[in-house]
Each structure stands twice: as structure tokens, then as C-alpha cells.
mmCIF file of C-alpha atoms in Angstrom:
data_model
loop_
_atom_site.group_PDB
_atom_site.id
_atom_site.type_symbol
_atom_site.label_atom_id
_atom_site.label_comp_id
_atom_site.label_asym_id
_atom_site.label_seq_id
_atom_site.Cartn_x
_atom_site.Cartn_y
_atom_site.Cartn_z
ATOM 1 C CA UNK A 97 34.007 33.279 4.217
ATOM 2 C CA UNK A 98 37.553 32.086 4.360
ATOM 3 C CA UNK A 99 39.178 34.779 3.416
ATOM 4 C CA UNK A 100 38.144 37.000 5.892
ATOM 5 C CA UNK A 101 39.069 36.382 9.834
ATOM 6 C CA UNK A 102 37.650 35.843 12.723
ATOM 7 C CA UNK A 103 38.471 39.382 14.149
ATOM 8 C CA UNK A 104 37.571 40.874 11.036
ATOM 9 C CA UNK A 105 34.211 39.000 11.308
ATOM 10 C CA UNK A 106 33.166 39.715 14.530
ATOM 11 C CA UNK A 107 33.904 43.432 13.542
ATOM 12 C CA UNK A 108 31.255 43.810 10.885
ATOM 13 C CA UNK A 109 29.062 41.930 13.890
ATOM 14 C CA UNK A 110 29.623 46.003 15.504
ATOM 15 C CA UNK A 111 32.145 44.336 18.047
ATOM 16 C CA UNK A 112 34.496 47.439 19.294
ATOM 17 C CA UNK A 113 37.660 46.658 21.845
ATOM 18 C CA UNK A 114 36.845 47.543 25.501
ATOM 19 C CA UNK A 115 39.780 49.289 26.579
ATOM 20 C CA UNK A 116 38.379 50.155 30.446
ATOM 21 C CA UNK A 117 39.319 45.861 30.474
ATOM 22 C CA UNK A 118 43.206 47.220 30.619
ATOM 23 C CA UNK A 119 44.877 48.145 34.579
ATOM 24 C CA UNK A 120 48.309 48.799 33.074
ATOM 25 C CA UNK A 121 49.545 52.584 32.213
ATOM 26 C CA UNK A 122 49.838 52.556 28.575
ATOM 27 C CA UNK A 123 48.718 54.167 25.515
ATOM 28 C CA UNK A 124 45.375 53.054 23.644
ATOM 29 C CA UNK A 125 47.551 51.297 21.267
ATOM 30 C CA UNK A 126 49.160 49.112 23.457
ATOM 31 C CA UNK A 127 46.246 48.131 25.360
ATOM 32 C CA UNK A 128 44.352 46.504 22.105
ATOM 33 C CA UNK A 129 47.295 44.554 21.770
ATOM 34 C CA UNK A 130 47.233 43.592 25.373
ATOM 35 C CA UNK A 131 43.495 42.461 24.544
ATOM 36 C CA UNK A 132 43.704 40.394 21.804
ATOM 37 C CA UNK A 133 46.374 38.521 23.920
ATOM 38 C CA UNK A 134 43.762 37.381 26.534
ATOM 39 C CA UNK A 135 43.673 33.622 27.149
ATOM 40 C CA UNK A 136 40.046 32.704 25.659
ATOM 41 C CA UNK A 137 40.015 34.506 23.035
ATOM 42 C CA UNK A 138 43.596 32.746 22.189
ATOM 43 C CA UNK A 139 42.425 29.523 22.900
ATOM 44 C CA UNK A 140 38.780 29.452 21.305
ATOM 45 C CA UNK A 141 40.414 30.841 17.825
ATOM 46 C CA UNK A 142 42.966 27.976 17.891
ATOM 47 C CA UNK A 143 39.846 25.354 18.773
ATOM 48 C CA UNK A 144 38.193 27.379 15.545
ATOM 49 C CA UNK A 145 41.084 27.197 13.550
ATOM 50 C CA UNK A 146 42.558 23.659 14.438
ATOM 51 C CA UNK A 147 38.828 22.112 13.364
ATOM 52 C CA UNK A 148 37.980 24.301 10.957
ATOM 53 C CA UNK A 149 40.302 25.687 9.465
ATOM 54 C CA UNK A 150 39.341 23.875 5.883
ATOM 55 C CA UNK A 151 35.976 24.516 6.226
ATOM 56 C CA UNK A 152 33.250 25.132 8.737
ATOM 57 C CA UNK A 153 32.586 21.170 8.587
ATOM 58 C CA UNK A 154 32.283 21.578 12.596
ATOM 59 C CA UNK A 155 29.682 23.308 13.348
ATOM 60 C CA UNK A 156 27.096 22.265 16.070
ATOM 61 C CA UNK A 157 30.285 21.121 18.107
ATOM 62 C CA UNK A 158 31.328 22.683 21.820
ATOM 63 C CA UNK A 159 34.352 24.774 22.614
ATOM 64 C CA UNK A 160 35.212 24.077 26.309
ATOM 65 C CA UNK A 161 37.738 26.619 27.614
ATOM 66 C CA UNK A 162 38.644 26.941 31.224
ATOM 67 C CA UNK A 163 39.814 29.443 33.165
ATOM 68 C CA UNK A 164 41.052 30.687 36.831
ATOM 69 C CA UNK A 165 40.370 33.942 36.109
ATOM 70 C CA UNK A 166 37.048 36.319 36.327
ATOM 71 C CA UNK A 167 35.942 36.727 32.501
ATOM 72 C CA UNK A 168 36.779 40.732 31.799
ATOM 73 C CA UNK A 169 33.602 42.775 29.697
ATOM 74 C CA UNK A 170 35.640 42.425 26.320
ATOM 75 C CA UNK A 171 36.243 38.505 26.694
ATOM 76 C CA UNK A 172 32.615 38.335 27.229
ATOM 77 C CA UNK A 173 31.209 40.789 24.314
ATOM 78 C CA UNK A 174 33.791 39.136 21.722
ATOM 79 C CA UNK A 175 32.407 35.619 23.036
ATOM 80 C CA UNK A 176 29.387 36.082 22.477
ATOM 81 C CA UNK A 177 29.955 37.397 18.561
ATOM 82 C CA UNK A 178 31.954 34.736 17.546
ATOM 83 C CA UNK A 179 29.335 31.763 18.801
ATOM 84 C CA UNK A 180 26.726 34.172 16.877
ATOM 85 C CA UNK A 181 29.509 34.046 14.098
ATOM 86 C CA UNK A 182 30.837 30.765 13.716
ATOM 87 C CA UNK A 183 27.420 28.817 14.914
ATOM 88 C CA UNK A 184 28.741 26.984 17.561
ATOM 89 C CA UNK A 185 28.628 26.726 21.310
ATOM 90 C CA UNK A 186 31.029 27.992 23.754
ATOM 91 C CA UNK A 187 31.162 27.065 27.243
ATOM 92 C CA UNK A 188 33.895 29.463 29.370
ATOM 93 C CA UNK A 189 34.486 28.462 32.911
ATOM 94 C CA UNK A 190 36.193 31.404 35.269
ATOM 95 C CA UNK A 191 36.742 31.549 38.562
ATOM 96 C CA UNK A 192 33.057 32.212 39.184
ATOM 97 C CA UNK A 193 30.649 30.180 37.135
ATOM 98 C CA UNK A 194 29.755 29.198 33.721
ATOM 99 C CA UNK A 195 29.002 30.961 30.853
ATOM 100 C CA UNK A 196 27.435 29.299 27.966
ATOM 101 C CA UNK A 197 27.690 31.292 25.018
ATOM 102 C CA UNK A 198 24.921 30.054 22.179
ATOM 103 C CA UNK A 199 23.649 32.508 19.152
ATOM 104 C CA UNK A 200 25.327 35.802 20.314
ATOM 105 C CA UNK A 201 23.588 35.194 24.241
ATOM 106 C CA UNK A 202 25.228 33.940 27.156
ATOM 107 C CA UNK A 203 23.473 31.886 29.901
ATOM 108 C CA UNK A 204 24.378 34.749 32.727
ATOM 109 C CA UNK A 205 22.136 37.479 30.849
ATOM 110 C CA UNK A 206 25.182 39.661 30.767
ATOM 111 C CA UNK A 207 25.300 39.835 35.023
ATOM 112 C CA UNK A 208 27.756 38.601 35.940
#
């Protein structure tokens, strides 16, 4: 389990970029890169990797992540993989509610 990532785990999970997520003018290419830049998914893999990064030892523990933006369909899908993934809760605030992510579901019933 270690030796494979986080991306390349929630991969295997069928998770495929959403590219429609990207506004700016520019190639397919560049608009992955622009999505695996967005703020949640930065800051839940640091939580992931900063406690359990020897081991999953943490699991059962909350990831809080805030955030005063709207969630875009991407965030969401690749949310909801990695608390299926990693077994652990994830609780995203945007701009208009929370989402709790739990076992690959979120708490919004993908509306939102």
C-alpha cells in the first residue's frame, strides 16, 4: 500500500479528471495540471501524508478543510474516492454548505 499513491489509488477506484471543471483556454494537458493544483485536494493529501505518511495508524480520524470557494464536480468525485480509499472522514466547507465525505458518499447526495 505504500508504494503506490494516493492519485494512483484513487485511479484503480475508476476516478477520471473532469476537465469541463477548467474556464481557462488551454490544451487538455494543461488543464489536468491546473486540477491537481486545486486547494482541497492539496490540502487533504498533505493532512494524509503529514499523519500518515508511516503508516495508516490514523484512520477513523477527520480531515477538516475549509474553503471560500463553491466545490467544482472533480474536487467532489476525487473526495469522495479518497475517504472510500484511505477510510477516513472528510468534512469540506465551501462557500455554500458542508459536505461530509464518509465511505465514497457525501452528505449532499451529489446535489449540490
Amino acid at each position: 500500500m505504500a508504494s503506490s499513491t494516493l492519485a494512483e489509488r484513487i485511479r484503480k477506484e475508476g476516478y477520471v479528471l473532469d476537465t469541463s471543471c477548467v474556464l481557462h483556454n488551454v490544451n487538455e494537458e494543461e488543464k489536468e495540471n491546473l486540477l491537481c493544483g486545486h486547494s482541497e485536494k492539496l490540502a487533504i493529501a498533505f493532512v494524509y501524508l503529514k499523519d500518515c505518511g508511516e503508516g495508516d495508524y490514523c484512520k477513523g480520524t477527520t480531515i477538516r478543510v475549509a474553503k471560500n470557494l463553491r466545490v467544482c464536480n472533480d474536487c467532489h468525485v476525487a473526495t469522495k474516492l479518497i475517504s472510500k480509499i484511505v477510510g477516513r472522514e472528510i468534512i469540506v466547507r465551501d462557500v455554500r454548505r458542508f459536505h461530509h465525505f464518509k465511505d465514497g458518499n457525501c452528505s449532499c447526495g451529489d446535489y449540490w
